[in-house]
PDB file of C-alpha atoms in Angstrom:
ATOM      1  CA  MET K   1      81.671 -41.424 -30.148  1.00  0.00           C
ATOM      2  CA  PHE K   2      83.754 -44.604 -30.077  1.00  0.00           C
ATOM      3  CA  ASN K   3      87.450 -43.806 -29.848  1.00  0.00           C
ATOM      4  CA  ALA K   4      89.333 -47.021 -30.644  1.00  0.00           C
ATOM      5  CA  VAL K   5      92.657 -45.621 -29.473  1.00  0.00           C
ATOM      6  CA  ARG K   6      91.214 -45.136 -25.992  1.00  0.00           C
ATOM      7  CA  LEU K   7      90.934 -48.925 -25.520  1.00  0.00           C
ATOM      8  CA  PHE K   8      94.718 -49.171 -25.745  1.00  0.00           C
ATOM      9  CA  LEU K   9      94.979 -46.803 -22.787  1.00  0.00           C
ATOM     10  CA  TYR K  10      92.499 -48.392 -20.399  1.00  0.00           C
ATOM     11  CA  ASP K  11      95.094 -48.227 -17.600  1.00  0.00           C
ATOM     12  CA  ASN K  12      96.534 -44.862 -18.680  1.00  0.00           C
ATOM     13  CA  SER K  13      99.402 -46.755 -20.363  1.00  0.00           C
ATOM     14  CA  TRP K  14     100.880 -48.053 -17.115  1.00  0.00           C
ATOM     15  CA  ASP K  15     101.751 -51.379 -18.794  1.00  0.00           C
ATOM     16  CA  THR K  16     103.507 -49.536 -21.610  1.00  0.00           C
ATOM     17  CA  TRP K  17     105.569 -47.417 -19.236  1.00  0.00           C
ATOM     18  CA  LYS K  18     106.395 -50.424 -17.044  1.00  0.00           C
ATOM     19  CA  ASN K  19     107.768 -52.326 -20.053  1.00  0.00           C
ATOM     20  CA  ILE K  20     109.829 -49.337 -21.210  1.00  0.00           C
ATOM     21  CA  VAL K  21     111.349 -48.823 -17.756  1.00  0.00           C
ATOM     22  CA  MET K  22     112.019 -52.543 -17.213  1.00  0.00           C
ATOM     23  CA  GLY K  23     113.692 -52.749 -20.631  1.00  0.00           C
ATOM     24  CA  GLY K  24     116.100 -49.951 -19.735  1.00  0.00           C
ATOM     25  CA  GLU K  25     115.255 -47.989 -22.871  1.00  0.00           C
ATOM     26  CA  PRO K  26     114.683 -44.258 -22.470  1.00  0.00           C
ATOM     27  CA  PRO K  27     111.213 -43.248 -23.669  1.00  0.00           C
ATOM     28  CA  LEU K  28     110.789 -41.015 -26.692  1.00  0.00           C
ATOM     29  CA  SER K  29     110.024 -37.430 -25.794  1.00  0.00           C
ATOM     30  CA  ALA K  30     106.811 -37.821 -27.792  1.00  0.00           C
ATOM     31  CA  LEU K  31     105.626 -40.357 -25.192  1.00  0.00           C
ATOM     32  CA  SER K  32     106.362 -38.218 -22.174  1.00  0.00           C
ATOM     33  CA  LYS K  33     102.792 -37.017 -21.594  1.00  0.00           C
ATOM     34  CA  PHE K  34      99.755 -39.172 -20.878  1.00  0.00           C
ATOM     35  CA  THR K  35      96.736 -37.189 -19.797  1.00  0.00           C
ATOM     36  CA  LEU K  36      93.761 -39.534 -19.911  1.00  0.00           C
ATOM     37  CA  PRO K  37      92.425 -41.034 -16.677  1.00  0.00           C
ATOM     38  CA  PRO K  38      91.934 -44.820 -16.505  1.00  0.00           C
ATOM     39  CA  LEU K  39      88.594 -46.111 -17.777  1.00  0.00           C
ATOM     40  CA  SER K  40      85.914 -47.160 -15.317  1.00  0.00           C
ATOM     41  CA  TRP K  41      84.925 -50.835 -15.462  1.00  0.00           C
ATOM     42  CA  ARG K  42      81.517 -49.863 -16.830  1.00  0.00           C
ATOM     43  CA  THR K  43      83.070 -47.816 -19.641  1.00  0.00           C
ATOM     44  CA  LEU K  44      85.655 -50.506 -20.376  1.00  0.00           C
ATOM     45  CA  LYS K  45      82.868 -53.103 -20.646  1.00  0.00           C
ATOM     46  CA  LYS K  46      80.847 -50.864 -22.988  1.00  0.00           C
ATOM     47  CA  TRP K  47      83.819 -50.101 -25.229  1.00  0.00           C
ATOM     48  CA  THR K  48      84.957 -53.730 -25.276  1.00  0.00           C
ATOM     49  CA  ARG K  49      81.504 -54.712 -26.533  1.00  0.00           C
ATOM     50  CA  ARG K  50      81.783 -51.988 -29.166  1.00  0.00           C
ATOM     51  CA  ARG K  51      85.168 -53.383 -30.228  1.00  0.00           C
ATOM     52  CA  VAL K  52      83.613 -56.834 -30.694  1.00  0.00           C
ATOM     53  CA  GLU K  53      80.811 -55.295 -32.792  1.00  0.00           C
ATOM     54  CA  LEU K  54      83.332 -53.379 -34.897  1.00  0.00           C
ATOM     55  CA  THR K  55      85.404 -56.530 -35.474  1.00  0.00           C
ATOM     56  CA  SER K  56      82.291 -58.427 -36.522  1.00  0.00           C
ATOM     57  CA  GLN K  57      81.308 -55.698 -38.987  1.00  0.00           C
ATOM     58  CA  TRP K  58      84.756 -55.646 -40.601  1.00  0.00           C
ATOM     59  CA  ARG K  59      84.857 -59.446 -40.766  1.00  0.00           C
ATOM     60  CA  GLN K  60      81.434 -59.455 -42.443  1.00  0.00           C
ATOM     61  CA  LEU K  61      82.631 -56.898 -45.007  1.00  0.00           C
ATOM     62  CA  PHE K  62      85.529 -59.193 -45.941  1.00  0.00           C
ATOM     63  CA  VAL K  63      83.134 -62.139 -46.314  1.00  0.00           C
ATOM     64  CA  ASP K  64      80.313 -60.327 -48.138  1.00  0.00           C
ATOM     65  CA  GLN K  65      82.640 -58.619 -50.611  1.00  0.00           C
ATOM     66  CA  LYS K  66      84.924 -61.679 -50.977  1.00  0.00           C
ATOM     67  CA  LEU K  67      87.994 -59.606 -50.101  1.00  0.00           C
ATOM     68  CA  ASP K  68      91.461 -61.014 -49.541  1.00  0.00           C
ATOM     69  CA  ILE K  69      92.859 -57.681 -48.364  1.00  0.00           C
ATOM     70  CA  ILE K  70      91.896 -54.047 -47.988  1.00  0.00           C
ATOM     71  CA  ILE K  71      94.273 -51.419 -49.385  1.00  0.00           C
ATOM     72  CA  CYS K  72      94.034 -48.150 -47.479  1.00  0.00           C
ATOM     73  CA  PRO K  73      96.199 -45.299 -46.157  1.00  0.00           C
ATOM     74  CA  GLY K  74      98.236 -45.780 -42.994  1.00  0.00           C
ATOM     75  CA  SER K  75      98.133 -42.055 -42.276  1.00  0.00           C
ATOM     76  CA  PRO K  76      96.764 -38.924 -43.934  1.00  0.00           C
ATOM     77  CA  SER K  77     100.236 -37.804 -45.018  1.00  0.00           C
ATOM     78  CA  SER K  78     103.695 -38.940 -45.985  1.00  0.00           C
ATOM     79  CA  ALA K  79     106.110 -40.298 -43.404  1.00  0.00           C
ATOM     80  CA  PRO K  80     107.265 -37.843 -40.707  1.00  0.00           C
ATOM     81  CA  PRO K  81     110.753 -37.957 -39.196  1.00  0.00           C
ATOM     82  CA  HIS K  82     111.351 -40.526 -36.439  1.00  0.00           C
ATOM     83  CA  GLY K  83     109.866 -39.404 -33.133  1.00  0.00           C
ATOM     84  CA  CYS K  84     107.530 -36.859 -34.727  1.00  0.00           C
ATOM     85  CA  PHE K  85     104.281 -38.746 -34.611  1.00  0.00           C
ATOM     86  CA  GLY K  86     100.904 -38.367 -33.051  1.00  0.00           C
ATOM     87  CA  ALA K  87      97.784 -40.469 -32.846  1.00  0.00           C
ATOM     88  CA  VAL K  88      97.744 -43.716 -34.811  1.00  0.00           C
ATOM     89  CA  THR K  89      94.085 -43.497 -35.749  1.00  0.00           C
ATOM     90  CA  TYR K  90      94.597 -45.088 -39.169  1.00  0.00           C
ATOM     91  CA  LEU K  91      96.256 -48.126 -37.546  1.00  0.00           C
ATOM     92  CA  ALA K  92      94.438 -48.616 -34.241  1.00  0.00           C
ATOM     93  CA  ASN K  93      91.289 -49.997 -35.823  1.00  0.00           C
ATOM     94  CA  TRP K  94      93.123 -53.024 -37.234  1.00  0.00           C
ATOM     95  CA  ASN K  95      95.021 -53.685 -34.015  1.00  0.00           C
ATOM     96  CA  LEU K  96      91.817 -53.658 -31.992  1.00  0.00           C
ATOM     97  CA  CYS K  97      90.149 -56.039 -34.468  1.00  0.00           C
ATOM     98  CA  ASP K  98      93.242 -58.273 -34.336  1.00  0.00           C
ATOM     99  CA  PHE K  99      93.577 -57.989 -38.105  1.00  0.00           C
ATOM    100  CA  PRO K 100      97.124 -58.235 -39.482  1.00  0.00           C
ATOM    101  CA  ALA K 101      98.268 -55.165 -41.398  1.00  0.00           C
ATOM    102  CA  CYS K 102     101.452 -53.808 -42.929  1.00  0.00           C
ATOM    103  CA  ILE K 103     102.664 -50.578 -44.486  1.00  0.00           C
ATOM    104  CA  ILE K 104     104.429 -50.605 -47.845  1.00  0.00           C
ATOM    105  CA  PRO K 105     106.388 -47.428 -48.657  1.00  0.00           C
ATOM    106  CA  PHE K 106     106.727 -46.216 -52.224  1.00  0.00           C
ATOM    107  CA  GLY K 107     107.803 -43.238 -54.272  1.00  0.00           C
ATOM    108  CA  GLU K 108     110.477 -40.627 -53.948  1.00  0.00           C
ATOM    109  CA  PRO K 109     110.969 -38.203 -51.052  1.00  0.00           C
ATOM    110  CA  LEU K 110     108.820 -35.108 -51.384  1.00  0.00           C
ATOM    111  CA  GLN K 111     110.540 -32.119 -52.909  1.00  0.00           C
ATOM    112  CA  SER K 112     111.200 -28.879 -51.056  1.00  0.00           C
ATOM    113  CA  ASP K 113     108.879 -26.944 -53.375  1.00  0.00           C
ATOM    114  CA  ASP K 114     105.776 -28.791 -52.130  1.00  0.00           C
ATOM    115  CA  LYS K 115     103.230 -26.315 -50.795  1.00  0.00           C
ATOM    116  CA  PHE K 116     102.982 -27.534 -47.213  1.00  0.00           C
ATOM    117  CA  ALA K 117     102.521 -24.023 -45.853  1.00  0.00           C
ATOM    118  CA  ASP K 118      98.951 -24.051 -47.209  1.00  0.00           C
ATOM    119  CA  ILE K 119      97.909 -26.913 -44.914  1.00  0.00           C
ATOM    120  CA  GLY K 120      96.099 -25.929 -41.722  1.00  0.00           C
ATOM    121  CA  THR K 121      97.928 -26.718 -38.490  1.00  0.00           C
ATOM    122  CA  THR K 122      95.145 -26.454 -35.924  1.00  0.00           C
ATOM    123  CA  PRO K 123      94.578 -29.838 -34.243  1.00  0.00           C
ATOM    124  CA  SER K 124      91.050 -31.172 -34.344  1.00  0.00           C
ATOM    125  CA  GLU K 125      89.004 -31.569 -31.178  1.00  0.00           C
ATOM    126  CA  ALA K 126      89.509 -35.354 -31.328  1.00  0.00           C
ATOM    127  CA  GLU K 127      93.299 -34.949 -31.398  1.00  0.00           C
ATOM    128  CA  ASN K 128      93.128 -32.916 -28.196  1.00  0.00           C
ATOM    129  CA  LEU K 129      91.598 -35.915 -26.405  1.00  0.00           C
ATOM    130  CA  ILE K 130      94.389 -38.329 -27.303  1.00  0.00           C
ATOM    131  CA  PRO K 131      97.616 -38.450 -25.270  1.00  0.00           C
ATOM    132  CA  ASN K 132     101.067 -38.058 -26.814  1.00  0.00           C
ATOM    133  CA  THR K 133      99.663 -36.155 -29.789  1.00  0.00           C
ATOM    134  CA  ILE K 134     102.285 -33.852 -31.196  1.00  0.00           C
ATOM    135  CA  PRO K 135     101.013 -30.630 -32.798  1.00  0.00           C
ATOM    136  CA  PHE K 136     100.891 -31.049 -36.563  1.00  0.00           C
ATOM    137  CA  ASP K 137     103.703 -29.220 -38.316  1.00  0.00           C
ATOM    138  CA  PRO K 138     103.507 -29.696 -42.096  1.00  0.00           C
ATOM    139  CA  ILE K 139     107.170 -28.795 -42.542  1.00  0.00           C
ATOM    140  CA  GLN K 140     108.113 -32.037 -40.715  1.00  0.00           C
ATOM    141  CA  PHE K 141     106.699 -34.036 -43.610  1.00  0.00           C
ATOM    142  CA  LYS K 142     109.054 -32.628 -46.244  1.00  0.00           C
ATOM    143  CA  GLY K 143     111.243 -35.424 -47.503  1.00  0.00           C
ATOM    144  CA  GLY K 144     108.788 -38.133 -46.434  1.00  0.00           C
ATOM    145  CA  ILE K 145     107.648 -40.825 -48.823  1.00  0.00           C
ATOM    146  CA  GLY K 146     104.228 -42.196 -49.704  1.00  0.00           C
ATOM    147  CA  HIS K 147     102.787 -45.489 -48.530  1.00  0.00           C
ATOM    148  CA  VAL K 148      99.845 -47.863 -48.651  1.00  0.00           C
ATOM    149  CA  GLN K 149      98.558 -50.016 -45.835  1.00  0.00           C
ATOM    150  CA  ILE K 150      97.198 -53.484 -46.516  1.00  0.00           C
ATOM    151  CA  VAL K 151      94.941 -55.340 -44.087  1.00  0.00           C
ATOM    152  CA  ALA K 152      93.718 -58.951 -43.938  1.00  0.00           C
ATOM    153  CA  ARG K 153      91.259 -60.771 -41.681  1.00  0.00           C
ATOM    154  CA  ALA K 154      92.326 -62.209 -38.346  1.00  0.00           C
ATOM    155  CA  TYR K 155      94.510 -65.320 -38.634  1.00  0.00           C
ATOM    156  CA  GLU K 156      95.270 -64.649 -42.290  1.00  0.00           C
ATOM    157  CA  ASP K 157      98.803 -63.387 -41.760  1.00  0.00           C
ATOM    158  CA  GLU K 158     100.237 -65.629 -44.497  1.00  0.00           C
ATOM    159  CA  LYS K 159      97.690 -64.301 -46.994  1.00  0.00           C
ATOM    160  CA  LEU K 160      98.622 -60.738 -45.995  1.00  0.00           C
ATOM    161  CA  ILE K 161     102.310 -61.449 -46.608  1.00  0.00           C
ATOM    162  CA  ALA K 162     101.598 -63.073 -49.992  1.00  0.00           C
ATOM    163  CA  CYS K 163      99.382 -60.167 -51.069  1.00  0.00           C
ATOM    164  CA  GLY K 164     101.942 -57.711 -49.682  1.00  0.00           C
ATOM    165  CA  LYS K 165     104.587 -59.182 -51.978  1.00  0.00           C
ATOM    166  CA  ILE K 166     102.291 -58.635 -54.968  1.00  0.00           C
ATOM    167  CA  VAL K 167     101.452 -55.049 -53.960  1.00  0.00           C
ATOM    168  CA  ASN K 168     105.154 -54.354 -53.369  1.00  0.00           C
ATOM    169  CA  GLN K 169     106.017 -55.684 -56.853  1.00  0.00           C
ATOM    170  CA  VAL K 170     103.379 -53.406 -58.395  1.00  0.00           C
ATOM    171  CA  LEU K 171     104.660 -50.367 -56.477  1.00  0.00           C
ATOM    172  CA  HIS K 172     108.333 -51.194 -57.100  1.00  0.00           C
ATOM    173  CA  PRO K 173     108.577 -52.767 -60.578  1.00  0.00           C
ATOM    174  CA  ARG K 174     112.032 -53.940 -61.545  1.00  0.00           C
ATOM    175  CA  GLU K 175     113.275 -52.036 -64.528  1.00  0.00           C
TER     176      GLU K 175
END
């Protein structure tokens, strides 16, 4: 299975930690544990080729379907409190393809009577393989707001911004 997030951690996040330490900023507690070993050169080469294939497939979808943007979720839930995050699987794909993307929040904070207790809290097997994954606690998402993510092809940042303004106007009409 191709795990796009793993390509960000080819050196077990040494570059990330080095930049945090050199910047003098204390790391978030959520980033305090990295458990994956560095990739071998053979594995890195294989996964880099897979990334190129994935990028090509997404680019072809944009061309074949004559898409300006894709509208999709940025996560499977509303926004959690700051520092209470886990894997960024809904975002990593676009970063690896070098496609610009943005998140547009909308709606009102979720009410306290939402039935979050009914949601399962057992992490999937895939989540156990990703570092800095925080166990899912549905109560953390109370008060979060909804969102959409919009994505454009590589080098079409201006188009993404223009489309983002339109999507934002639709989600936040002036009354």
